Coordinates of C-alpha atoms and ligand atoms in Angstrom, one line a residue:
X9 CA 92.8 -4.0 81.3
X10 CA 92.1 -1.6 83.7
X11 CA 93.7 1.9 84.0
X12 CA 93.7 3.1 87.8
X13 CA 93.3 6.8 88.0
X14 CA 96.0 8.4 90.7
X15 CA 95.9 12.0 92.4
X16 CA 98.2 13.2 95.1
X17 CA 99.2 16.8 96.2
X18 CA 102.7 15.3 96.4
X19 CA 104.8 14.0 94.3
X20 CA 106.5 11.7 97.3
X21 CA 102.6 10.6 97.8
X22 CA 102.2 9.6 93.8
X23 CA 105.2 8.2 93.7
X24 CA 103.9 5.8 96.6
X25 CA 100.7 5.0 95.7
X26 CA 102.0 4.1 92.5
X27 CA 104.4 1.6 94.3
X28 CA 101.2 0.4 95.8
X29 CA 98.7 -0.2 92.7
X30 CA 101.4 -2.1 91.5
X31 CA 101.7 -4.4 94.5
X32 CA 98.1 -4.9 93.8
X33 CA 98.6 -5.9 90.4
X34 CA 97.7 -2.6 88.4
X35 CA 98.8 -2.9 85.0
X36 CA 98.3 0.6 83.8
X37 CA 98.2 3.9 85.9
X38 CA 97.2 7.1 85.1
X39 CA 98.7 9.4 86.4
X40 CA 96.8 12.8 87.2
X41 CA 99.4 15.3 87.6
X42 CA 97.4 18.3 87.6
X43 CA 96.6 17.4 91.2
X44 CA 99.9 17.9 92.2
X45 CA 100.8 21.8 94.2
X46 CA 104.1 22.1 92.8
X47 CA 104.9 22.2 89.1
X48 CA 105.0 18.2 88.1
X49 CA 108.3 16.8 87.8
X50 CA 107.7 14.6 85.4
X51 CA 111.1 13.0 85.0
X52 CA 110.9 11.8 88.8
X53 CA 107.4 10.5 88.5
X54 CA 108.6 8.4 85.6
X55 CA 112.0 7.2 86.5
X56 CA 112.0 3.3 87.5
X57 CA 107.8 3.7 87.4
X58 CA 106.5 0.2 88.5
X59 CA 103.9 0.1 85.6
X60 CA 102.8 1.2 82.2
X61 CA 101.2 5.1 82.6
X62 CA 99.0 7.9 81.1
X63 CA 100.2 10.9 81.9
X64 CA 97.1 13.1 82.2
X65 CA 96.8 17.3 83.4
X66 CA 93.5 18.0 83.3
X67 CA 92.2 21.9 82.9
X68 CA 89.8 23.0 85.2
X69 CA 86.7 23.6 82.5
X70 CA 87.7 19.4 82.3
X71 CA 87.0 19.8 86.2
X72 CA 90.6 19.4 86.3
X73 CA 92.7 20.6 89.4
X74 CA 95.7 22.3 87.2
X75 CA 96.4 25.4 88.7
X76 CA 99.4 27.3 86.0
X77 CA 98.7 28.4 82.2
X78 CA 97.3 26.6 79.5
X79 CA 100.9 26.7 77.6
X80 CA 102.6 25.6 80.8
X81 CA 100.4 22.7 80.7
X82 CA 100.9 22.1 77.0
X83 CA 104.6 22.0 77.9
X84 CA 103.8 19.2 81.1
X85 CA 102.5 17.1 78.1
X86 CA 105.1 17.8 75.7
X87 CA 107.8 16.6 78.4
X88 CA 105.8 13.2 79.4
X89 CA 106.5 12.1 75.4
X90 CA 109.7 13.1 75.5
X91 CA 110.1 11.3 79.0
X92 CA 108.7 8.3 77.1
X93 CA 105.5 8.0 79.3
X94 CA 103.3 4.7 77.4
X95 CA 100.3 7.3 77.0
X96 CA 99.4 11.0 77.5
X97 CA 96.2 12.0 77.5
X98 CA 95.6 14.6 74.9
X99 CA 92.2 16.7 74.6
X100 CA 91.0 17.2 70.8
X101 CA 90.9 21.0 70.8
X102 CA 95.0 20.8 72.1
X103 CA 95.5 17.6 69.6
X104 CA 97.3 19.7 67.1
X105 CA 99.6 21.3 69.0
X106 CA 101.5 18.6 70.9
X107 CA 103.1 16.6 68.4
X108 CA 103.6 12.8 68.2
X109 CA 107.2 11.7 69.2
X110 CA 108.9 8.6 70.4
X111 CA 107.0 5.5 71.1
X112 CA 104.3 7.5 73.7
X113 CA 100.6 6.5 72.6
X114 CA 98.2 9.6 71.6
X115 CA 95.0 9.2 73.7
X116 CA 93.0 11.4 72.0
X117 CA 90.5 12.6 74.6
X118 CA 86.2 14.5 75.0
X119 CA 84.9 14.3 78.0
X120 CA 81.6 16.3 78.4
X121 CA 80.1 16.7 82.3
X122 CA 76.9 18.0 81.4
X123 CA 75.0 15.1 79.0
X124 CA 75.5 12.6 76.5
X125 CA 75.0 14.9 73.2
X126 CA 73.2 13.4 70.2
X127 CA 76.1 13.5 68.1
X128 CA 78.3 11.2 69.2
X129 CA 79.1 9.6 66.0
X130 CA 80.8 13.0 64.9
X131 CA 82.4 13.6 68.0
X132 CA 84.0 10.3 67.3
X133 CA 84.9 10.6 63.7
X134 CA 86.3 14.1 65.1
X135 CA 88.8 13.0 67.5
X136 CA 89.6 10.4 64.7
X137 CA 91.0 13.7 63.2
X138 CA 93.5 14.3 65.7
X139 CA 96.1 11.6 65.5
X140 CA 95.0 9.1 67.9
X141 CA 96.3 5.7 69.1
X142 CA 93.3 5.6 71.0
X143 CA 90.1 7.7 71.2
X144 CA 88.5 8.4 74.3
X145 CA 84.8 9.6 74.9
X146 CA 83.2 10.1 78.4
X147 CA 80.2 11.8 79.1
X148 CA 77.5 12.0 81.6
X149 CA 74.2 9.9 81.1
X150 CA 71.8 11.5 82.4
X151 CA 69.3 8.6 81.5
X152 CA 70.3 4.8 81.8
X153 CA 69.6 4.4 78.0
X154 CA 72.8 7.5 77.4
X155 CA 75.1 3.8 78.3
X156 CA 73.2 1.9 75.0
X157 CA 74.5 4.8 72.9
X158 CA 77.6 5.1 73.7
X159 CA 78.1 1.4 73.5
X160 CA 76.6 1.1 70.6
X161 CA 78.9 3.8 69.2
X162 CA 81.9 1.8 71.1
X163 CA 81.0 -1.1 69.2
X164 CA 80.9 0.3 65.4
X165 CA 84.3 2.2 66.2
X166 CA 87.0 1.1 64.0
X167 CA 89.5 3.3 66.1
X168 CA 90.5 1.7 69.4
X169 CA 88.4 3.5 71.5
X170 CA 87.5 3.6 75.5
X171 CA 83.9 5.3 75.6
X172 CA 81.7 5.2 79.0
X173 CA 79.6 7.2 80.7
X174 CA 80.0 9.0 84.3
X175 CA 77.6 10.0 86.8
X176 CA 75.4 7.1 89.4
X177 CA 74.0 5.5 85.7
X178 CA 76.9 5.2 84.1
X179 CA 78.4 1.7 86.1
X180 CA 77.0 -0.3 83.3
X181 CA 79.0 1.4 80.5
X182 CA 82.1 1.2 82.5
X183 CA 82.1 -2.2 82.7
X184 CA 80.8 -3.3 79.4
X185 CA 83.1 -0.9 77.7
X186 CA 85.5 -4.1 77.4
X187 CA 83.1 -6.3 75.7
X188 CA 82.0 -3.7 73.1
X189 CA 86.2 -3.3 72.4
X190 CA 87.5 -0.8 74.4
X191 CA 91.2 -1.8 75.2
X192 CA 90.3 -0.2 78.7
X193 CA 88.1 0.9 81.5
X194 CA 88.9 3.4 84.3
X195 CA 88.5 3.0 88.0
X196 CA 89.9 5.5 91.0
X197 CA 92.5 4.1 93.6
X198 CA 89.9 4.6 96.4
X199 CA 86.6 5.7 96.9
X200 CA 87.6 8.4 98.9
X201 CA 89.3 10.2 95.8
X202 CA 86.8 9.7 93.3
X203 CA 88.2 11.5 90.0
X204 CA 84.8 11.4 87.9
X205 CA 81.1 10.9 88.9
X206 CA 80.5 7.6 89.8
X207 CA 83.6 6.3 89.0
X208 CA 84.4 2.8 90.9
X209 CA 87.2 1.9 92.7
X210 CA 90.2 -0.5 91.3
X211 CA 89.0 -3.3 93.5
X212 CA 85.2 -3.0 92.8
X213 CA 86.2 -3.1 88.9
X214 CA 88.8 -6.0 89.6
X215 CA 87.7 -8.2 92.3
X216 CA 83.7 -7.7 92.1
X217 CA 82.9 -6.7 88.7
X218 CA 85.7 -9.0 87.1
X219 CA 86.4 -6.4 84.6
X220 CA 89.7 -8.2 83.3
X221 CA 87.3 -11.7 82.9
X222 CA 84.3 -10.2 80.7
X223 CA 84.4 -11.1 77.1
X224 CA 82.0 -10.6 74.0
X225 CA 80.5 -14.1 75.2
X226 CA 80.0 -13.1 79.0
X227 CA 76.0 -13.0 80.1
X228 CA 75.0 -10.1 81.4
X229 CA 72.5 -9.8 85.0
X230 CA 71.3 -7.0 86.9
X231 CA 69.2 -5.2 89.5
X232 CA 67.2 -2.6 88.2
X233 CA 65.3 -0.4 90.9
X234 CA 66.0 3.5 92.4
X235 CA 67.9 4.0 94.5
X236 CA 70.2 0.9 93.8
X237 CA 73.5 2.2 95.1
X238 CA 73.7 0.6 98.6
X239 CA 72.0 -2.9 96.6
X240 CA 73.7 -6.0 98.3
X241 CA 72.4 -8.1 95.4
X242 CA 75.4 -7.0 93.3
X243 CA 78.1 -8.8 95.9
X244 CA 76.0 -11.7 96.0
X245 CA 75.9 -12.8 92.6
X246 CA 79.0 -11.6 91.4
X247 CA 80.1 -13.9 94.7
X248 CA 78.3 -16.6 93.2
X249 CA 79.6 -16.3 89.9
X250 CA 82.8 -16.5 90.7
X251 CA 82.5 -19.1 93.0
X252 CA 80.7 -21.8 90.4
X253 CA 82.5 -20.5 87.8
X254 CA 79.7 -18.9 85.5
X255 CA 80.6 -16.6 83.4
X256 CA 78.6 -13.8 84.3
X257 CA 78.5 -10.5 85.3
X258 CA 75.7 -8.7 87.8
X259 CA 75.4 -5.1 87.6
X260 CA 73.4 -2.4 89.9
X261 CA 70.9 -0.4 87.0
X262 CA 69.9 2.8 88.5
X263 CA 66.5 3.2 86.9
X264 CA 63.8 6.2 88.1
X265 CA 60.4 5.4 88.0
X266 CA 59.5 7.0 84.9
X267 CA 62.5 5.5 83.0
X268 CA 61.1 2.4 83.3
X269 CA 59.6 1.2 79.7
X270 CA 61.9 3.0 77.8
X271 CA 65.5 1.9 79.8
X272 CA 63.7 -2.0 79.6
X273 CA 63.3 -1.6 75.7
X274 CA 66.4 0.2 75.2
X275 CA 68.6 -2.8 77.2
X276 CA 67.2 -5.3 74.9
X277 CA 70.6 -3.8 72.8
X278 CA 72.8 -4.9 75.2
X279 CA 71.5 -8.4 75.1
X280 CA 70.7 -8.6 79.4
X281 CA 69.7 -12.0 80.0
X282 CA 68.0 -11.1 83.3
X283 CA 67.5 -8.4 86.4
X284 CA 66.7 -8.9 89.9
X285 CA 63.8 -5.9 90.1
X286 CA 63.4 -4.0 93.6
X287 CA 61.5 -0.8 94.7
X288 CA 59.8 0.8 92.7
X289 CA 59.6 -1.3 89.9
X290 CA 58.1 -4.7 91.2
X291 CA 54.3 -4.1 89.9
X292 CA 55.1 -1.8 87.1
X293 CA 57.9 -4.5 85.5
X294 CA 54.7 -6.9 84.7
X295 CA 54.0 -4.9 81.8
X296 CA 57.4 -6.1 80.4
X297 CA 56.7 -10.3 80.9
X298 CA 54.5 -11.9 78.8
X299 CA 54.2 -15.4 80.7
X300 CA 51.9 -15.7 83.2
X301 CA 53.7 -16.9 86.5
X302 CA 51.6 -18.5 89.8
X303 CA 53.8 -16.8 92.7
X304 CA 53.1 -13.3 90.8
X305 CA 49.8 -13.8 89.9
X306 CA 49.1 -14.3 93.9
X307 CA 51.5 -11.7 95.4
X308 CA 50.9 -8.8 92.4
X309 CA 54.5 -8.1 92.0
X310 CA 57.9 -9.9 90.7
X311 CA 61.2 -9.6 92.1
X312 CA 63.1 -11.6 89.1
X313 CA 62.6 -11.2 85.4
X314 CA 64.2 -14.0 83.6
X315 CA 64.8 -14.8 79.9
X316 CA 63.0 -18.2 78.5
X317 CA 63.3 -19.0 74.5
X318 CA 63.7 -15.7 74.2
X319 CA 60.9 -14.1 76.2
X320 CA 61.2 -12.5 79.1
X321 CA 59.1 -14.2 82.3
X322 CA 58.3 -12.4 85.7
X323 CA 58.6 -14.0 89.1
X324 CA 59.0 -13.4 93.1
X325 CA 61.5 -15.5 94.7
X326 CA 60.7 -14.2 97.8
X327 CA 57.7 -16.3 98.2
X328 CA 59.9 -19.6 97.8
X329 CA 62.8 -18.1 99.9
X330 CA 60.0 -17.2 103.0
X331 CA 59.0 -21.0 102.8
X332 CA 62.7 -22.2 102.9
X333 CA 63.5 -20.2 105.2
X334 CA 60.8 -21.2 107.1
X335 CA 61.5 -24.6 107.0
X336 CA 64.7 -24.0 107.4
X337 CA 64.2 -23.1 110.9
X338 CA 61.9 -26.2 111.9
X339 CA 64.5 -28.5 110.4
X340 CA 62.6 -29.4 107.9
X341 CA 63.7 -30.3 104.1
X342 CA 64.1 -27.2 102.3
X343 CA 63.9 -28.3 99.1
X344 CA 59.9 -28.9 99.2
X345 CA 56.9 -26.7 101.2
X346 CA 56.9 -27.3 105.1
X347 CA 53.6 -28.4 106.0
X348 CA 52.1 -25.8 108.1
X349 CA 48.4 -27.1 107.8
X350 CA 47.0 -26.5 112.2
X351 CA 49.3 -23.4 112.2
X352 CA 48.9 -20.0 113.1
X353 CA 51.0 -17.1 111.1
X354 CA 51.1 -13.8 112.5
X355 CA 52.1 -11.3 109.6
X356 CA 53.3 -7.7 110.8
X357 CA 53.1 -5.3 107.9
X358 CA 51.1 -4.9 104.9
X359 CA 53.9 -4.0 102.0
X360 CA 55.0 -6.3 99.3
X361 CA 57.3 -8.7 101.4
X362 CA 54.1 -9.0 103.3
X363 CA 51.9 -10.1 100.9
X364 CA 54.4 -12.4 99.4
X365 CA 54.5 -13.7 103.1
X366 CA 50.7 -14.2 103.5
X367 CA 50.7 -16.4 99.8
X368 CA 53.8 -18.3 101.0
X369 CA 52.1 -19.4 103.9
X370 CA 48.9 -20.1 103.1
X371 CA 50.4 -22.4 100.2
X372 CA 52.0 -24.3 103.2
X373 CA 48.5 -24.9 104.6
X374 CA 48.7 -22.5 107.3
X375 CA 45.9 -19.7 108.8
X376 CA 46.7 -16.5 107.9
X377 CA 46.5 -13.8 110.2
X378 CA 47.8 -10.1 108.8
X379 CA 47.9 -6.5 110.9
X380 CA 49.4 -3.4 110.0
X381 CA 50.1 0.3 111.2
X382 CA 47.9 1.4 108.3
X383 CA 44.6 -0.1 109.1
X384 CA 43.3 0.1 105.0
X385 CA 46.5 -1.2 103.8
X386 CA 46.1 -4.5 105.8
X387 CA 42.1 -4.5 105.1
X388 CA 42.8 -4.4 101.3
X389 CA 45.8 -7.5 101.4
X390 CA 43.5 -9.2 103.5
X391 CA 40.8 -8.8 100.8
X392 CA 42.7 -9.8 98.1
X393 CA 44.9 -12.3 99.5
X394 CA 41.8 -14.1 101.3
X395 CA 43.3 -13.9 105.1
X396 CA 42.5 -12.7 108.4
X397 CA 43.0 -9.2 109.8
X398 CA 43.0 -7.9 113.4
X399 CA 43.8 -4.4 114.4
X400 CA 47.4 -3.6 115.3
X401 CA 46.9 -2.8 118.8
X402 CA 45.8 -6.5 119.3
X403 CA 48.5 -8.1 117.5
X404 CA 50.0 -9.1 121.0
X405 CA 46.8 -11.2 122.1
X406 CA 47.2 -12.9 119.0
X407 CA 47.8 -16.5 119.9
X408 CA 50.3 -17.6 117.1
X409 CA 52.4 -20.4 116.2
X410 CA 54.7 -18.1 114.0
X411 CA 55.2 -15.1 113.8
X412 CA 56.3 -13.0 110.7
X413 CA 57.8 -9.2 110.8
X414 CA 57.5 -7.6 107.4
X415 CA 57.7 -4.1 108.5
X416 CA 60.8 -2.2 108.6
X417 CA 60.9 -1.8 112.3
X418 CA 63.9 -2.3 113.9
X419 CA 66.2 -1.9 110.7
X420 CA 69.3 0.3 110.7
X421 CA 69.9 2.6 111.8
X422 CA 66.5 2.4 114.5
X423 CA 68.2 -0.9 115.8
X424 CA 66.6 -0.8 119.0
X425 CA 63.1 -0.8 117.9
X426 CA 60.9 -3.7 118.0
X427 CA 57.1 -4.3 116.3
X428 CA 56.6 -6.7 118.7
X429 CA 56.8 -6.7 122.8
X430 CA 59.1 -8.8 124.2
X431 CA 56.5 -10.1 126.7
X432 CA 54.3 -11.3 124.5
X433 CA 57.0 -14.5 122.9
X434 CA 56.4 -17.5 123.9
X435 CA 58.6 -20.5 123.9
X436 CA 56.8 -22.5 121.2
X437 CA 57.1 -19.8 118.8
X438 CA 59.2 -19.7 115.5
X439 CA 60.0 -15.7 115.1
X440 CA 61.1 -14.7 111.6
X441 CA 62.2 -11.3 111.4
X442 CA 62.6 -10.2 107.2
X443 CA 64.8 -7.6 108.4
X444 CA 68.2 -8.1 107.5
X445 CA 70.2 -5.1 108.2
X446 CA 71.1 -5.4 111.0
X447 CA 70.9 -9.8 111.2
X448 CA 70.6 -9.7 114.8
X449 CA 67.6 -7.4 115.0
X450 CA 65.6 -6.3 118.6
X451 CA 63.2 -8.7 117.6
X452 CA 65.3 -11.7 117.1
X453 CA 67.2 -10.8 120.5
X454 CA 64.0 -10.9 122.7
X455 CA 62.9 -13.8 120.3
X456 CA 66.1 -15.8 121.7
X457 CA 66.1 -14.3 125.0
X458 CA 62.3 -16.6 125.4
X459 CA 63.9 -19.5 123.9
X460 CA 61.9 -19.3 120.5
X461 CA 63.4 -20.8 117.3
X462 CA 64.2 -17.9 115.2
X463 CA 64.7 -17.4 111.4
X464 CA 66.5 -14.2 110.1
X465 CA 66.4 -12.1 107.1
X466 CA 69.9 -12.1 105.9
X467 CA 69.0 -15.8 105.3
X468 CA 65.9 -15.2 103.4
X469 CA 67.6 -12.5 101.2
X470 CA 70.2 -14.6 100.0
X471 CA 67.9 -17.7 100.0
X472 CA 65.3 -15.0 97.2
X473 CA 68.8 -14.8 95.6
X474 CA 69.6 -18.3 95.1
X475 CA 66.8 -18.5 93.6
X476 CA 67.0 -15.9 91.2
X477 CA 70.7 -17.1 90.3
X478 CA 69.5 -20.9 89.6
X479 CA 66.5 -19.1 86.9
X480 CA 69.8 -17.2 85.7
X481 CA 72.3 -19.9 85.1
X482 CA 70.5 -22.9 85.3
X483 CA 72.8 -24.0 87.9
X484 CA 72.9 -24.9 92.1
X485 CA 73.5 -21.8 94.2
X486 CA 76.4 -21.9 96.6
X487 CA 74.0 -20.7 99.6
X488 CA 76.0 -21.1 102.2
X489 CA 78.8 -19.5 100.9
X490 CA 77.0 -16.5 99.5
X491 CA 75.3 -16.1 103.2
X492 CA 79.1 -16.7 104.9
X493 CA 79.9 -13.7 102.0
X494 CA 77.2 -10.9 102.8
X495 CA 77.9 -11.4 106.9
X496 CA 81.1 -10.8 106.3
X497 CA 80.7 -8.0 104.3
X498 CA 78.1 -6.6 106.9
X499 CA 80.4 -7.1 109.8
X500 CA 83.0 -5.3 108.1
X501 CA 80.8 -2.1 106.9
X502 CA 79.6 -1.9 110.8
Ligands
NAP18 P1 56.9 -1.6 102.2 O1 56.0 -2.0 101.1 O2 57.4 -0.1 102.2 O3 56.2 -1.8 103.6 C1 56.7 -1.4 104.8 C2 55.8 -1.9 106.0 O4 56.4 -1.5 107.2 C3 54.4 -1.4 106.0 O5 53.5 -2.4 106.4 C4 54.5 -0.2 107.0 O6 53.3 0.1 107.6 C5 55.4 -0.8 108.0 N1 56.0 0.2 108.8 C6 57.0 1.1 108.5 N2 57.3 1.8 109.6 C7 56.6 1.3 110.6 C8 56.5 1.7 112.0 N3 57.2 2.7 112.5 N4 55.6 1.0 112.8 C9 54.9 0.0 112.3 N5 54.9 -0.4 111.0 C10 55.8 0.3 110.2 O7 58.2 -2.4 102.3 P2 58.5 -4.0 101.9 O8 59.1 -4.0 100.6 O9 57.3 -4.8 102.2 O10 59.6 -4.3 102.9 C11 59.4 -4.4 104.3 C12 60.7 -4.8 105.1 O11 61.0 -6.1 104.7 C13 61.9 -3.9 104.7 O12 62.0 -2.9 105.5 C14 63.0 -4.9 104.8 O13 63.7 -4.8 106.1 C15 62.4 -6.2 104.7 N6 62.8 -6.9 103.4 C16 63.5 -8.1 103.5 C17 63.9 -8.7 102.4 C18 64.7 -10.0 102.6 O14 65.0 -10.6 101.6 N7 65.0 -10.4 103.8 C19 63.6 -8.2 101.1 C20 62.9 -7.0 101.1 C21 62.5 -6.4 102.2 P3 52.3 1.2 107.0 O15 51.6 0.5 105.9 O16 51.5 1.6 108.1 O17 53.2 2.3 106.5

């Protein structure tokens, strides 16, 4: 279940958007009264509510909103049981002094905005002191392994308990909470009212995260990399999920650099049976696989780590998804390499969606040719990865058959920027821009404008994707509707 957290300054406003989470389904509400100006009037919020509530008035060292006394606030509580609310939310030092009555639940409450203390085990067995129906703990992790602890501690309590942590780590704890026996997560109405750190909204929790479907027996996926927030790979597997029917959940993992080996060892608790990896983790995870893999061997760095018989195994999907993609765009069958043996590849950048360029084609037979901004940083791929190199003021004399962009030109917001003139297409060229925010880049505009065949990055990033969901579940990806899925959802964040 989930409890939707509600503040207005009104009470004709809670009242509404009360009427409103229930429309969409909400089957508990808390209500956060202490936002309200005027002295709650409790009765009125209750009478004919549309859903189960928790009556909650936070104090401002809670970084509550409650404006009047401490024993005025006491007395907001009291009333709620009287009124009959299903929960009030009840802090442990206060826990004595508003006594059980009626049929209301005791939600027993710590919340702590500063860390994830050591002793959580007597924090725990503490609030089991004060009467509760139900014991809540939230803190904030300031570390991604702060989540293993306090599920761990979820999972050995014999109290019904919600535990999570808040703050831009703390996703994963709110929604595995339920599977370590929390009768309960918490989301926020919208994301424009957020009530803790990093809380999610209702319909991220419901509809994306599928709090209400996770059970003990749910697999568990992520992307680890920093920053993660803005990841897209988080909509398309949870899309993916849903759509075949796995029963999985795909979370975004925050993880800093330097958290790296630890956060990977600590996870191993939560039993994760694979992670998408992005920047700045795709060299530095190696140290975590212990099977040797041919794509990462060529390219240096993984984008998928992937449980086999128990060990974990390292891989790049982007070097298949750049082939597809490819072939994609010459019609060709996409389920095995386009022969590319007489071409000519033109690779702009010298990054790591470069270099798993350069392998991908020269697999397909093709000549290699790499420039860069950075001279040395093209120099050294062409080294390692055997290819050619010219400089990058030549790149337009370049006679090419295809043409690659693995730089970030031209990527939101600098949409009108192009690595590449527009007079220097040609007809016969296929133009493949990696950039996939936005689709339609500069490049792909002049690319069509000179009647070249064009591939885009939106189709190679879910294509990487599909990849890394068939590893994870064993099972076919639904391609087309996870790429009809992330245009949408691109159109719509325009
Ligand atoms: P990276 O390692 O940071 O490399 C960035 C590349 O862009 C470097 O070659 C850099 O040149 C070049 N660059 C940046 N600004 C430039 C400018 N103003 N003019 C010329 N070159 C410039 O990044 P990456 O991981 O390889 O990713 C590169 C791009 O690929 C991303 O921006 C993203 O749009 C795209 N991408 C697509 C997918 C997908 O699935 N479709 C996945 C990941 C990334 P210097 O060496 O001179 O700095």
């Amino acid at each position: 279940m989930i409890c939707v957290s509600l503040g207005r300054t009104r009470h004709s406003a809670m009242r509404q958007g009360h009427q409103q989470l229930a429309e969409q389904k909400a089957e508990l509400v808390e209500l956060r009264v202490d936002w309200l100006r005027k002295r709650p009037d409790i009765g009125s919020l209750l009478k004919d509510r549309p859903t189960p509530v928790v009556v909650t008035c936070r104090r401002p060292e809670d970084k509550g909103l409650w404006k009047g006394d401490e024993e005025q606030r006491r007395a907001v509580l009291r009333e709620a049981i009287i009124a009959g609310a299903e929960y009030v939310d009840i802090e442990i030092d206060i826990a004595q002094s508003i006594p059980r009555y009626g049929k209301t639940k005791r939600i027993i409450s710590y919340h702590n905005f500063d860390e994830t203390p050591i002793e959580l085990y007597d924090i725990y067995h503490k609030l089991a002191q004060g009467d509760p129906d139900i014991i809540k703990i939230v803190t904030m992790a300031n570390a991604p392994s702060d989540n293993v602890r306090v599920l761990e501690m979820l999972r050995a309590a014999d109290v019904p308990t919600v535990a999570f942590c808040m703050g831009e780590f703390g996703t994963i704890s709110r929604i595995l909470c339920g599977q370590r026996g929390a009768p309960f997560t918490y989301a926020g109405f919208s994301s424009e009212r957020e009530m803790a750190p990093g809380q999610l909204t209702y319909a991220e929790t419901r509809n994306l995260y599928r709090f209400n479907k996770i059970t003990p027996q749910t697999k568990i996926f992520g992307v680890i990399g920093d920053p993660i927030a803005h990841s897209l790979s988080p909509l398309l597997h949870n899309t993916a999920f849903r759509k075949t029917g796995f029963d999985g959940v795909y979370l975004p993992l925050r993880i800093p650099a330097d958290f790296l080996a630890e956060t990977l060892d600590e996870f191993e608790k939560l039993d994760i049976s694979g992670y998408s990896v992005t920047i700045p983790h795709k060299e530095e995870v190696l140290d975590f696989a212990n099977v040797p893999d041919l794509q990462v061997d060529l390219i240096g760095a993984a984008n998928t780590l992937f449980k086999r018989d128990g060990a974990w195994q390292a891989t790049n999907t982007d070097f298949d998804a750049i082939s597809e993609t490819i072939a994609n765009a010459l019609s060709l069958d996409t389920n095995t390499k386009p022969q590319l043996t007489g071409k000519r590849v033109l690779i702009l950048g010298a990054g790591g969606v470069a270099r798993a360029a350069v392998a991908a084609m020269q697999q397909c037979g093709a000549v290699v040719v790499v420039t860069n901004r950075s001279k040395d940083r093209a120099k050294t791929l062409a080294q390692e990865l055997d290819c050619l190199q010219i400089a990058w003021a030549n790149r337009g004399s370049e006679m090419c058959d295809i043409l690659i962009n693995c730089t970030s030109v031209g990527m939101h917001p600098k949409v009108d920027e192009s690595p590449y003139e527009q007079h220097w297409l040609r007809e016969s060229m296929l133009v493949f821009d990696t950039v996939y925010t936005p689709e339609n880049t500069m490049l792909l505009k002049h690319a069509r404008q000179r009647d070249c065949t064009t591939a885009t990055g939106l189709e190679m990033f879910v294509r990487q994707a599909a990849r890394q969901f068939n590893l994870f579940t064993g099972l076919e990806a639904p391609v087309e509707y996870m790429m009809e899925t992330l245009r949408r959802y691109l159109s719509a964040a325009r």
